[in-house]
Amino acid sequence: MGHAMTDPYILNPGPRVPVTGLKAACSTDSAIVTETIMKILRDGGNAVDAAIAGCMVQAAVEPFMTNHAGTVVFLYFEAKTGRYHQLDSTGTFPGGIAPFRPLPKMTHGFAATHLSACIPGFMPGLKAMYDRFATRNWASLCEDAIRWADEGHPVSSFEYGITAGQEHFLTYFPEGREFYLPGGYFTPVGQRFGNAAMTRTLRRVAEEGPDHMISGGWARAFVDKANAMGWPITMAHMVETPPRWVEPLRFTHGAHEIVGLAPPQQQALYCAYVLGVLRHLGIADHAPGSAEHIFYMAHALRLGLFHCGFLGDPMVGSYAFDQLLDDDFQRAGARMIGGLRPAIDLTEHVRLTATGSAKAGRPTRAITSPALPPSSCELSIVDAEGNWVQMMNTMQSGGIPGMVVEGIPMCGSHATFTGMSGNMDAKLVAGTRMRRALGSTFVLRNGVPVLSLGTPGNVYFTIPQMLTYLLDFGLDVTAAQDGARMLPMDEDGSVTVEDRLMTDTLDRLASWGVNTRAISPYEYHMGSFQMCFRDGPGGQLGASADPRRCGVADGIRA
């Protein structure tokens, strides 16, 4: 794990070594966030205390990934009761008001698809977590966030590259230029980036509680700015759709049980369907990275995503959620995919039709890029009492796109409003929540967690891939995190995958009519899995971080 310059907080993507032999564990995508979480755990806070403090500081030091006006989704195992809890606090849309889109559609980056303003979900979510499960004083959980906002965090090359790549979006409004371009420039690598206005806001959040950003002074400033821009929301809209506690979805896969995010989140149903289809295709009989693995996985991911268009918020309608869990339905999907394997060699067909991707008589690996930039952070935490937290905080679906209010940057939402595909769709009715694909997941044995995982970055299709590496192929956490990740099969019959497939795999895929396109060997859009796990029969814990970003795993030694 490489350090840039001499600052211990500036890390580079690269191989990580799991931390094992622990009685409490955590993994995040930031050395600063991991440090904050460890401090709370060592001082006697529980996993929820640590998660709240981690989210607060993460939004201060990773404004290129998350912010205090974004989204929070939380999955929790409560050791003393043995119960699982899910909190959905995505950004919401005010009832009776048309989508508000103050930014033009841009050629690339975050605003390459339409962004709509929404009501922030971040602080309402942390408040709901705190009220139900936290043990520490609220202000103490804000201390590190205030300190880092005030002193500034050291900018890494990873942060600089992502931020500079979003310049047109981030600096469209003068408020964005003031926030992201102090002195007229992006903060250089190795120097510190802080914000006095954010510091003032976070101090008020510490003093007044999360309500400062829900119904207090910041909320009023947010509504005033929205009104001045032409979005006619009121203070009542800020509390119109509160966070929702949901019973997580549980399903069996082989010798394990999986607990994931239930509707309105689509992830658990999507995983159940994809894993079921792959089971009927005999995925465990094939090698990781083989042509069969790539072919079956890419098609299963695509078919599962299609079926997610038939899901939504159960408050809206009686969706057929159980259909994706039905074994016969999964078997039928597997049969359809199996029927796509051709009986003749289609290599020449691929050579003739793979526009821009065929060279010297065989398919080459054309470079493509996932459509959306990274914009989320995952936390994985287990405390010494056996409480497990797996959660995401993200800039996605929060606030007014491109605007900054009292030091809090925002990005808005990519949600559609009439969509039957994709992974974000909302209805403009008060009290409803968007269909969304976030990835926090527990893997159980005998009813208790043995593994927790989640990731930002193309979440909707990376989770079933990781579960396949771990549970079907039986890889350890390091090998599973290293495994090549792919996009779903494209409509043109091509598959985009990290550039680490063997030549014979590419040749076999071509013979089946599949043109393979490549992205970077360790593509950061493919996420950063943060994982905690049981480490052997003694019940000790381990934690691991993904090589694609700048994550750090740590823990308290047993």
Coordinates of C-alpha atoms in Angstrom, one line a residue:
M1 CA 0.0 0.0 0.0
G2 CA 1.9 3.1 -1.2
H3 CA 2.1 6.4 0.5
A4 CA 2.3 9.6 -1.5
M5 CA 4.9 12.1 -0.3
T6 CA 5.3 11.7 3.5
D7 CA 1.7 12.3 4.7
P8 CA 0.4 9.2 6.4
Y9 CA -3.2 10.1 5.4
I10 CA -2.4 10.2 1.6
L11 CA -2.7 6.7 0.2
N12 CA -2.7 5.3 -3.3
P13 CA -4.8 2.5 -4.7
G14 CA -3.0 -0.9 -4.7
P15 CA -2.9 -4.3 -3.0
R16 CA -4.1 -4.5 0.6
V17 CA -3.4 -7.1 3.3
P18 CA -6.3 -8.0 5.5
V19 CA -6.1 -7.3 9.2
T20 CA -6.9 -10.4 11.4
G21 CA -7.0 -11.6 15.0
L22 CA -9.3 -8.8 16.1
K23 CA -12.1 -8.3 18.7
A24 CA -13.4 -5.2 16.9
A25 CA -12.9 -4.3 13.2
C26 CA -13.6 -1.7 10.6
S27 CA -12.9 -1.0 7.0
T28 CA -13.4 2.3 5.1
D29 CA -12.1 4.0 2.0
S30 CA -10.2 6.7 3.9
A31 CA -7.3 6.5 6.4
I32 CA -8.9 9.5 8.2
V33 CA -12.3 7.9 8.5
T34 CA -10.8 4.6 9.7
E35 CA -8.8 6.5 12.4
T36 CA -12.0 8.3 13.6
I37 CA -13.9 5.0 13.8
M38 CA -11.1 3.3 15.7
K39 CA -11.0 6.1 18.2
I40 CA -14.7 5.8 19.0
L41 CA -14.4 2.0 19.3
R42 CA -11.4 2.3 21.6
D43 CA -13.2 4.9 23.8
G44 CA -16.1 2.5 24.4
G45 CA -18.5 3.6 21.7
N46 CA -20.5 1.0 19.9
A47 CA -20.6 0.3 16.1
V48 CA -23.4 2.8 15.5
D49 CA -21.5 5.5 17.4
A50 CA -18.5 4.8 15.3
A51 CA -20.5 4.8 12.1
I52 CA -22.1 8.2 12.8
A53 CA -18.7 9.7 13.6
G54 CA -17.3 8.1 10.5
C55 CA -20.0 9.4 8.2
M56 CA -19.6 12.9 9.7
V57 CA -15.9 13.1 9.1
Q58 CA -16.1 11.3 5.7
A59 CA -18.3 14.0 4.3
A60 CA -15.8 16.6 5.6
V61 CA -12.7 14.9 4.1
E62 CA -14.2 13.3 0.9
P63 CA -16.4 16.0 -0.7
F64 CA -15.6 14.3 -4.0
M65 CA -17.5 11.2 -2.8
T66 CA -20.1 12.2 -0.2
N67 CA -21.5 15.2 1.6
H68 CA -23.6 16.1 4.6
A69 CA -26.7 16.6 2.4
G70 CA -26.6 13.3 0.6
T71 CA -28.0 9.8 1.3
V72 CA -27.6 7.3 4.1
V73 CA -28.6 3.6 4.0
F74 CA -27.8 1.5 7.0
L75 CA -27.9 -2.3 7.6
Y76 CA -27.4 -3.4 11.3
F77 CA -27.1 -6.6 13.3
E78 CA -28.0 -6.0 16.9
A79 CA -26.2 -8.6 19.0
K80 CA -28.3 -8.4 22.2
T81 CA -31.5 -9.2 20.3
G82 CA -30.2 -11.1 17.3
R83 CA -32.3 -8.9 15.0
Y84 CA -31.4 -7.3 11.7
H85 CA -32.4 -3.7 10.9
Q86 CA -32.4 -1.6 7.7
L87 CA -32.8 2.1 7.5
D88 CA -33.5 3.8 4.2
S89 CA -32.7 7.5 4.2
T90 CA -32.1 8.3 0.5
G91 CA -32.8 11.8 -0.7
T92 CA -36.5 12.3 -1.4
F93 CA -38.6 14.4 -3.8
P94 CA -41.2 16.8 -2.6
G95 CA -44.8 15.8 -3.4
G96 CA -46.7 17.9 -5.9
I97 CA -43.6 19.7 -7.4
A98 CA -42.2 18.9 -10.8
P99 CA -38.5 17.9 -11.0
F100 CA -36.2 20.8 -10.7
R101 CA -33.1 20.7 -12.9
P102 CA -31.0 23.8 -12.6
L103 CA -28.0 22.4 -14.5
P104 CA -27.7 21.9 -18.2
K105 CA -26.9 18.4 -19.4
M106 CA -23.1 18.2 -19.8
T107 CA -20.9 16.2 -22.2
H108 CA -19.3 14.1 -19.5
G109 CA -19.0 13.5 -15.7
F110 CA -21.7 13.7 -13.1
A111 CA -24.0 15.9 -15.1
A112 CA -23.8 13.8 -18.3
T113 CA -27.3 12.6 -17.4
H114 CA -30.0 14.9 -16.0
L115 CA -29.7 15.8 -12.3
S116 CA -32.7 16.8 -10.2
A117 CA -32.8 18.5 -6.9
C118 CA -34.0 16.6 -3.9
I119 CA -34.5 16.9 -0.1
P120 CA -31.3 15.7 1.7
G121 CA -31.4 12.3 3.5
F122 CA -28.0 12.3 5.1
M123 CA -28.7 14.1 8.4
P124 CA -32.2 12.6 8.9
G125 CA -30.6 9.2 8.5
L126 CA -27.9 9.8 11.1
K127 CA -30.5 11.2 13.5
A128 CA -32.6 8.1 13.1
M129 CA -29.6 5.8 13.8
Y130 CA -28.6 7.9 16.8
D131 CA -32.0 8.0 18.4
R132 CA -32.4 4.2 18.2
F133 CA -29.0 2.7 18.7
A134 CA -26.2 5.2 19.7
T135 CA -24.7 5.5 23.2
R136 CA -22.4 8.5 23.0
N137 CA -23.1 12.2 23.3
W138 CA -24.0 13.6 19.9
A139 CA -21.5 16.5 20.0
S140 CA -18.6 14.1 20.7
L141 CA -19.4 12.2 17.4
C142 CA -19.0 15.5 15.5
E143 CA -15.5 16.5 16.9
D144 CA -13.3 14.9 14.2
A145 CA -15.5 16.3 11.4
I146 CA -15.2 19.8 12.8
R147 CA -11.4 19.5 13.3
W148 CA -10.8 18.2 9.8
A149 CA -13.1 20.8 8.2
D150 CA -11.3 23.5 10.1
E151 CA -7.7 22.3 9.6
G152 CA -8.2 20.8 6.2
H153 CA -7.4 17.3 5.0
P154 CA -4.4 16.5 2.8
V155 CA -5.4 16.1 -0.9
S156 CA -4.4 12.9 -2.6
S157 CA -3.8 12.4 -6.3
F158 CA -6.9 10.2 -6.3
E159 CA -9.0 13.1 -5.0
Y160 CA -7.4 15.7 -7.2
G161 CA -8.0 13.6 -10.3
I162 CA -11.6 13.0 -9.6
T163 CA -12.3 16.6 -8.5
A164 CA -10.6 18.2 -11.5
G165 CA -12.4 15.8 -13.8
Q166 CA -15.7 17.1 -12.5
E167 CA -14.7 20.8 -12.9
H168 CA -17.6 21.8 -15.2
F169 CA -20.2 20.3 -12.8
L170 CA -18.6 21.4 -9.5
T171 CA -17.9 25.0 -10.5
Y172 CA -21.0 25.8 -12.6
F173 CA -22.4 28.0 -9.9
P174 CA -20.3 30.7 -8.1
E175 CA -20.9 29.0 -4.8
G176 CA -19.2 25.9 -6.2
R177 CA -16.2 27.9 -7.4
E178 CA -15.8 29.5 -4.0
F179 CA -15.9 26.1 -2.3
Y180 CA -13.8 24.0 -4.7
L181 CA -11.4 26.7 -6.0
P182 CA -10.0 28.5 -2.9
G183 CA -7.7 31.2 -4.2
G184 CA -8.8 30.3 -7.8
Y185 CA -7.4 26.8 -8.0
F186 CA -8.1 23.3 -7.0
T187 CA -6.0 22.5 -3.9
P188 CA -2.8 20.8 -5.1
V189 CA -1.9 17.2 -4.1
G190 CA -0.3 17.1 -0.7
Q191 CA -1.8 20.4 0.5
R192 CA -4.7 20.8 2.8
F193 CA -8.3 21.5 1.7
G194 CA -10.7 22.8 4.4
N195 CA -13.6 25.2 4.5
A196 CA -14.5 27.8 7.1
A197 CA -18.2 27.8 6.2
M198 CA -18.4 24.0 6.5
T199 CA -16.7 24.3 9.9
R200 CA -19.3 26.8 11.1
T201 CA -22.1 24.6 10.0
L202 CA -20.7 21.5 11.6
R203 CA -20.2 23.4 14.9
R204 CA -23.9 24.3 14.8
V205 CA -24.8 20.6 14.0
A206 CA -22.7 19.6 17.1
E207 CA -24.4 22.2 19.3
E208 CA -28.0 21.9 18.1
G209 CA -28.0 18.3 16.9
P210 CA -28.8 17.0 13.5
D211 CA -32.0 19.1 13.4
H212 CA -29.9 22.1 12.4
M213 CA -29.8 20.6 8.9
I214 CA -33.4 19.2 9.0
S215 CA -35.6 21.9 10.5
G216 CA -33.1 24.5 11.8
G217 CA -30.9 27.2 10.5
W218 CA -29.2 25.3 7.7
A219 CA -32.5 23.9 6.5
R220 CA -33.9 27.4 6.3
A221 CA -30.9 28.6 4.3
F222 CA -31.3 25.6 2.0
V223 CA -35.0 26.4 1.4
D224 CA -34.2 30.0 0.8
K225 CA -31.6 29.2 -1.8
A226 CA -33.9 26.7 -3.5
N227 CA -36.6 29.4 -3.7
A228 CA -34.2 32.0 -5.1
M229 CA -33.3 29.5 -7.8
G230 CA -36.9 28.7 -8.7
W231 CA -37.6 25.5 -6.8
P232 CA -40.7 26.3 -4.7
I233 CA -40.1 24.0 -1.7
T234 CA -41.0 24.9 1.9
M235 CA -39.8 23.9 5.3
A236 CA -42.6 21.4 5.5
H237 CA -41.0 19.5 2.6
M238 CA -37.8 19.0 4.6
V239 CA -39.6 16.6 6.9
E240 CA -42.4 15.4 4.6
T241 CA -40.8 12.0 4.0
P242 CA -38.9 10.8 7.1
P243 CA -36.4 8.0 7.0
R244 CA -38.0 4.5 6.9
W245 CA -37.1 1.5 9.0
V246 CA -37.4 -1.7 6.9
E247 CA -37.2 -5.4 7.6
P248 CA -34.2 -6.6 5.6
L249 CA -34.6 -9.3 3.0
R250 CA -33.2 -12.8 3.9
F251 CA -32.6 -15.6 1.4
T252 CA -30.6 -18.8 1.3
H253 CA -27.7 -19.4 -1.0
G254 CA -26.0 -22.8 -0.6
A255 CA -24.8 -23.3 3.0
H256 CA -25.2 -19.6 3.8
E257 CA -28.0 -17.2 4.4
I258 CA -27.8 -13.7 3.0
V259 CA -29.3 -10.6 4.5
G260 CA -29.6 -7.6 2.2
L261 CA -31.4 -4.4 1.5
A262 CA -35.1 -4.9 0.9
P263 CA -37.5 -2.8 -1.1
P264 CA -37.6 0.1 -1.9
Q265 CA -33.9 -0.9 -2.3
Q266 CA -33.6 -3.4 -5.1
Q267 CA -30.2 -4.9 -4.2
A268 CA -31.2 -8.0 -2.2
L269 CA -33.8 -9.1 -4.7
Y270 CA -31.4 -8.5 -7.5
C271 CA -28.7 -10.6 -5.8
A272 CA -31.1 -13.4 -5.0
Y273 CA -32.2 -13.6 -8.6
V274 CA -28.8 -13.4 -10.1
L275 CA -27.2 -15.9 -7.7
G276 CA -30.2 -18.2 -8.3
V277 CA -29.8 -18.1 -12.0
L278 CA -26.1 -18.7 -11.8
R279 CA -26.6 -21.6 -9.5
H280 CA -28.8 -23.3 -12.1
L281 CA -26.2 -22.6 -14.7
G282 CA -23.6 -24.4 -12.6
I283 CA -21.4 -21.4 -12.0
A284 CA -19.5 -23.2 -9.2
D285 CA -18.3 -25.9 -11.6
H286 CA -16.3 -23.3 -13.6
A287 CA -13.1 -21.4 -12.9
P288 CA -13.0 -17.7 -11.9
G289 CA -12.2 -15.7 -15.0
S290 CA -13.1 -18.5 -17.4
A291 CA -15.2 -17.9 -20.5
E292 CA -18.2 -19.6 -18.8
H293 CA -17.9 -17.4 -15.8
I294 CA -17.8 -14.2 -17.8
F295 CA -20.6 -15.3 -20.2
Y296 CA -23.0 -16.5 -17.6
M297 CA -22.4 -13.7 -15.2
A298 CA -22.7 -10.9 -17.8
H299 CA -26.0 -12.3 -19.0
A300 CA -27.4 -12.9 -15.5
L301 CA -26.5 -9.4 -14.5
R302 CA -28.3 -8.0 -17.5
L303 CA -31.4 -10.2 -17.1
G304 CA -31.6 -9.4 -13.4
L305 CA -31.4 -5.6 -14.1
F306 CA -34.3 -6.0 -16.6
H307 CA -36.5 -7.6 -13.9
C308 CA -35.7 -4.8 -11.4
G309 CA -37.8 -2.6 -13.6
F310 CA -40.8 -4.5 -12.1
L311 CA -39.9 -3.5 -8.6
G312 CA -40.5 -0.3 -6.5
D313 CA -41.5 1.1 -3.2
P314 CA -44.1 -1.2 -1.6
M315 CA -46.0 1.9 -0.5
V316 CA -46.7 2.6 -4.2
G317 CA -48.0 -0.8 -5.2
S318 CA -48.1 -4.6 -4.7
Y319 CA -45.0 -5.5 -6.7
A320 CA -44.3 -9.2 -7.3
F321 CA -41.2 -9.2 -5.1
D322 CA -41.5 -12.9 -4.5
Q323 CA -41.1 -13.8 -8.2
L324 CA -37.4 -13.0 -8.2
L325 CA -37.0 -15.4 -5.2
D326 CA -38.9 -18.2 -7.0
D327 CA -36.6 -21.1 -7.8
D328 CA -38.5 -22.1 -11.0
F329 CA -38.4 -18.5 -12.2
Q330 CA -34.6 -18.5 -11.6
R331 CA -34.3 -21.8 -13.4
A332 CA -36.2 -20.4 -16.4
G333 CA -33.8 -17.5 -16.6
A334 CA -30.9 -19.9 -16.5
R335 CA -32.4 -21.9 -19.4
M336 CA -32.8 -18.8 -21.5
I337 CA -29.2 -17.8 -20.9
G338 CA -27.9 -21.3 -21.5
G339 CA -29.7 -21.3 -24.9
L340 CA -27.6 -18.4 -26.0
R341 CA -24.5 -20.5 -26.2
P342 CA -24.0 -21.1 -30.0
A343 CA -23.5 -24.4 -31.6
I344 CA -21.1 -23.0 -34.2
D345 CA -18.0 -20.8 -34.0
L346 CA -18.8 -17.1 -34.2
T347 CA -15.3 -15.7 -34.1
E348 CA -15.5 -14.5 -37.7
H349 CA -18.9 -12.9 -37.0
V350 CA -17.3 -10.9 -34.1
R351 CA -14.4 -9.9 -36.3
L352 CA -16.7 -8.6 -39.0
T353 CA -19.2 -6.8 -36.7
A354 CA -17.3 -5.5 -33.7
T355 CA -16.9 -1.9 -34.9
G356 CA -13.8 -0.3 -33.5
S357 CA -12.9 -3.4 -31.6
A358 CA -11.7 -5.9 -34.2
K359 CA -8.1 -6.0 -35.3
A360 CA -5.8 -8.4 -37.0
G361 CA -8.5 -11.0 -37.3
R362 CA -9.4 -11.3 -33.7
P363 CA -11.3 -9.3 -31.1
T364 CA -9.2 -6.7 -29.2
R365 CA -10.0 -5.0 -25.9
A366 CA -11.5 -1.6 -26.8
I367 CA -11.4 0.9 -24.0
T368 CA -14.7 2.1 -22.6
S369 CA -15.7 4.0 -19.5
P370 CA -18.6 3.4 -17.1
A371 CA -21.2 6.1 -17.6
L372 CA -21.2 7.7 -14.1
P373 CA -18.3 8.9 -11.8
P374 CA -17.7 7.4 -8.4
S375 CA -19.7 9.2 -5.7
S376 CA -20.2 7.1 -2.5
C377 CA -18.5 5.7 0.6
E378 CA -19.0 2.4 2.3
L379 CA -18.4 1.6 6.0
S380 CA -18.0 -1.8 7.5
I381 CA -17.8 -2.0 11.4
V382 CA -18.0 -4.7 14.1
D383 CA -17.7 -3.7 17.7
A384 CA -16.5 -5.8 20.6
E385 CA -20.1 -6.6 21.7
G386 CA -20.8 -8.2 18.3
N387 CA -22.9 -5.5 16.7
W388 CA -22.3 -5.3 12.9
V389 CA -22.8 -2.2 10.8
Q390 CA -22.6 -2.1 7.0
M391 CA -23.7 1.2 5.5
M392 CA -23.3 3.7 2.7
N393 CA -23.1 7.4 2.8
T394 CA -23.1 9.2 -0.6
M395 CA -23.4 12.5 -2.4
Q396 CA -25.8 10.8 -4.7
S397 CA -29.5 11.9 -4.3
G398 CA -28.8 14.9 -2.0
G399 CA -29.7 18.5 -2.3
I400 CA -29.4 20.9 -5.2
P401 CA -27.1 19.9 -8.1
G402 CA -23.8 21.8 -8.1
M403 CA -24.9 24.2 -5.3
V404 CA -23.2 24.8 -2.0
V405 CA -25.2 26.1 1.0
E406 CA -23.3 27.3 4.1
G407 CA -20.2 25.2 3.3
I408 CA -22.2 22.0 2.4
P409 CA -21.7 21.0 -1.3
M410 CA -24.5 19.0 -3.0
C411 CA -25.0 17.0 -6.2
G412 CA -28.7 16.2 -6.6
S413 CA -30.0 13.0 -7.9
H414 CA -29.8 10.9 -11.1
A415 CA -33.2 9.3 -10.4
T416 CA -35.7 8.9 -13.2
F417 CA -39.4 9.4 -12.7
T418 CA -40.9 7.1 -15.4
G419 CA -38.2 4.5 -15.7
M420 CA -38.5 0.8 -16.2
S421 CA -34.8 0.1 -16.2
G422 CA -31.7 1.3 -14.4
N423 CA -31.3 1.4 -10.7
M424 CA -32.9 4.7 -9.5
D425 CA -36.5 5.6 -10.1
A426 CA -38.9 7.7 -8.0
K427 CA -42.5 8.7 -7.8
L428 CA -43.4 12.3 -7.0
V429 CA -45.7 11.5 -4.2
A430 CA -45.2 12.5 -0.6
G431 CA -44.1 9.7 1.7
T432 CA -42.7 7.4 -1.1
R433 CA -39.0 6.5 -1.5
M434 CA -37.1 5.8 -4.7
R435 CA -36.2 2.4 -6.0
R436 CA -32.4 2.3 -5.6
A437 CA -29.5 -0.1 -5.7
L438 CA -27.1 0.2 -2.7
G439 CA -25.1 -2.8 -1.7
S440 CA -24.8 -3.3 2.1
T441 CA -24.9 -7.1 2.7
F442 CA -24.4 -9.7 5.5
V443 CA -23.5 -13.3 4.9
L444 CA -24.7 -15.6 7.8
R445 CA -24.1 -19.0 9.2
N446 CA -26.4 -20.3 11.9
G447 CA -28.2 -17.0 11.9
V448 CA -25.3 -14.7 12.7
P449 CA -23.0 -12.7 10.5
V450 CA -19.7 -14.3 9.4
L451 CA -19.1 -11.7 6.7
S452 CA -20.3 -8.2 5.9
L453 CA -19.6 -6.3 2.6
G454 CA -20.5 -3.4 0.6
T455 CA -19.1 -1.0 -2.0
P456 CA -19.6 2.2 -3.9
G457 CA -19.1 2.4 -7.7
N458 CA -21.5 0.6 -10.0
V459 CA -23.1 -1.0 -6.9
Y460 CA -26.0 -2.6 -8.6
F461 CA -23.9 -5.3 -10.3
T462 CA -20.7 -5.7 -8.3
I463 CA -22.3 -7.2 -5.2
P464 CA -23.5 -10.5 -6.8
Q465 CA -20.1 -10.8 -8.5
M466 CA -18.3 -10.5 -5.1
L467 CA -20.7 -13.0 -3.5
T468 CA -20.0 -15.4 -6.4
Y469 CA -16.3 -15.2 -5.9
L470 CA -16.7 -15.8 -2.1
L471 CA -19.5 -18.3 -1.9
D472 CA -19.6 -20.2 -5.2
F473 CA -15.9 -20.1 -6.1
G474 CA -14.8 -20.3 -2.5
L475 CA -12.1 -17.6 -2.7
D476 CA -10.7 -15.9 0.3
V477 CA -11.4 -12.2 0.8
T478 CA -8.1 -11.1 -0.8
A479 CA -8.6 -13.2 -3.9
A480 CA -12.2 -12.3 -4.1
Q481 CA -11.5 -8.6 -4.0
D482 CA -8.8 -9.0 -6.6
G483 CA -11.1 -10.9 -9.0
A484 CA -11.9 -9.1 -12.3
R485 CA -15.3 -7.3 -12.3
M486 CA -17.5 -6.7 -15.3
L487 CA -20.5 -4.7 -16.5
P488 CA -23.7 -6.5 -17.5
M489 CA -23.9 -7.8 -21.0
D490 CA -24.4 -4.8 -23.3
E491 CA -27.3 -4.5 -25.8
D492 CA -24.8 -5.0 -28.6
G493 CA -23.7 -8.4 -27.2
S494 CA -20.4 -7.1 -25.9
V495 CA -19.1 -7.4 -22.3
T496 CA -16.9 -4.9 -20.6
V497 CA -14.5 -6.3 -18.0
E498 CA -11.4 -5.3 -16.2
D499 CA -8.4 -6.0 -18.4
R500 CA -7.1 -9.2 -16.9
L501 CA -8.6 -12.0 -18.8
M502 CA -6.5 -14.7 -20.4
T503 CA -6.2 -14.9 -24.1
D504 CA -7.9 -18.2 -24.3
T505 CA -10.8 -16.8 -22.4
L506 CA -11.1 -14.0 -24.9
D507 CA -10.9 -16.4 -27.8
R508 CA -13.6 -18.7 -26.4
L509 CA -15.9 -15.7 -25.7
A510 CA -15.4 -14.6 -29.4
S511 CA -16.3 -18.1 -30.5
W512 CA -19.6 -17.6 -28.7
G513 CA -20.2 -14.3 -30.4
V514 CA -19.1 -12.1 -27.5
N515 CA -16.8 -9.1 -28.2
T516 CA -14.8 -8.3 -25.0
R517 CA -14.1 -4.7 -24.2
A518 CA -11.7 -3.6 -21.5
I519 CA -11.5 -1.1 -18.7
S520 CA -8.5 -0.5 -16.5
P521 CA -7.2 -3.7 -14.8
Y522 CA -8.3 -2.3 -11.4
E523 CA -11.0 0.2 -12.4
Y524 CA -12.0 2.5 -9.5
H525 CA -15.5 2.8 -10.9
M526 CA -15.9 -0.8 -10.1
G527 CA -15.9 0.0 -6.4
S528 CA -14.1 -0.3 -3.2
F529 CA -15.4 -3.3 -1.1
Q530 CA -15.2 -2.7 2.6
M531 CA -15.5 -6.0 4.4
C532 CA -15.4 -7.4 7.9
F533 CA -15.4 -11.2 8.5
R534 CA -15.1 -14.0 11.1
D535 CA -11.5 -15.0 11.2
G536 CA -11.4 -18.8 11.8
P537 CA -13.1 -21.0 14.4
G538 CA -12.1 -19.0 17.4
G539 CA -14.6 -16.3 16.6
Q540 CA -12.0 -13.5 16.1
L541 CA -12.6 -10.9 13.4
G542 CA -10.8 -9.7 10.3
A543 CA -11.2 -6.7 8.0
S544 CA -10.1 -6.0 4.5
A545 CA -10.0 -3.1 2.0
D546 CA -10.3 -3.1 -1.8
P547 CA -7.2 -2.5 -4.0
R548 CA -9.1 -0.2 -6.4
R549 CA -9.2 2.9 -4.1
C550 CA -7.5 4.2 -1.0
G551 CA -9.1 2.1 1.7
V552 CA -7.8 1.2 5.1
A553 CA -8.8 -1.7 7.3
D554 CA -8.0 -1.8 11.1
G555 CA -9.2 -3.2 14.4
I556 CA -8.6 -3.8 18.1
R557 CA -6.5 -6.8 18.7
A558 CA -8.2 -9.7 20.5

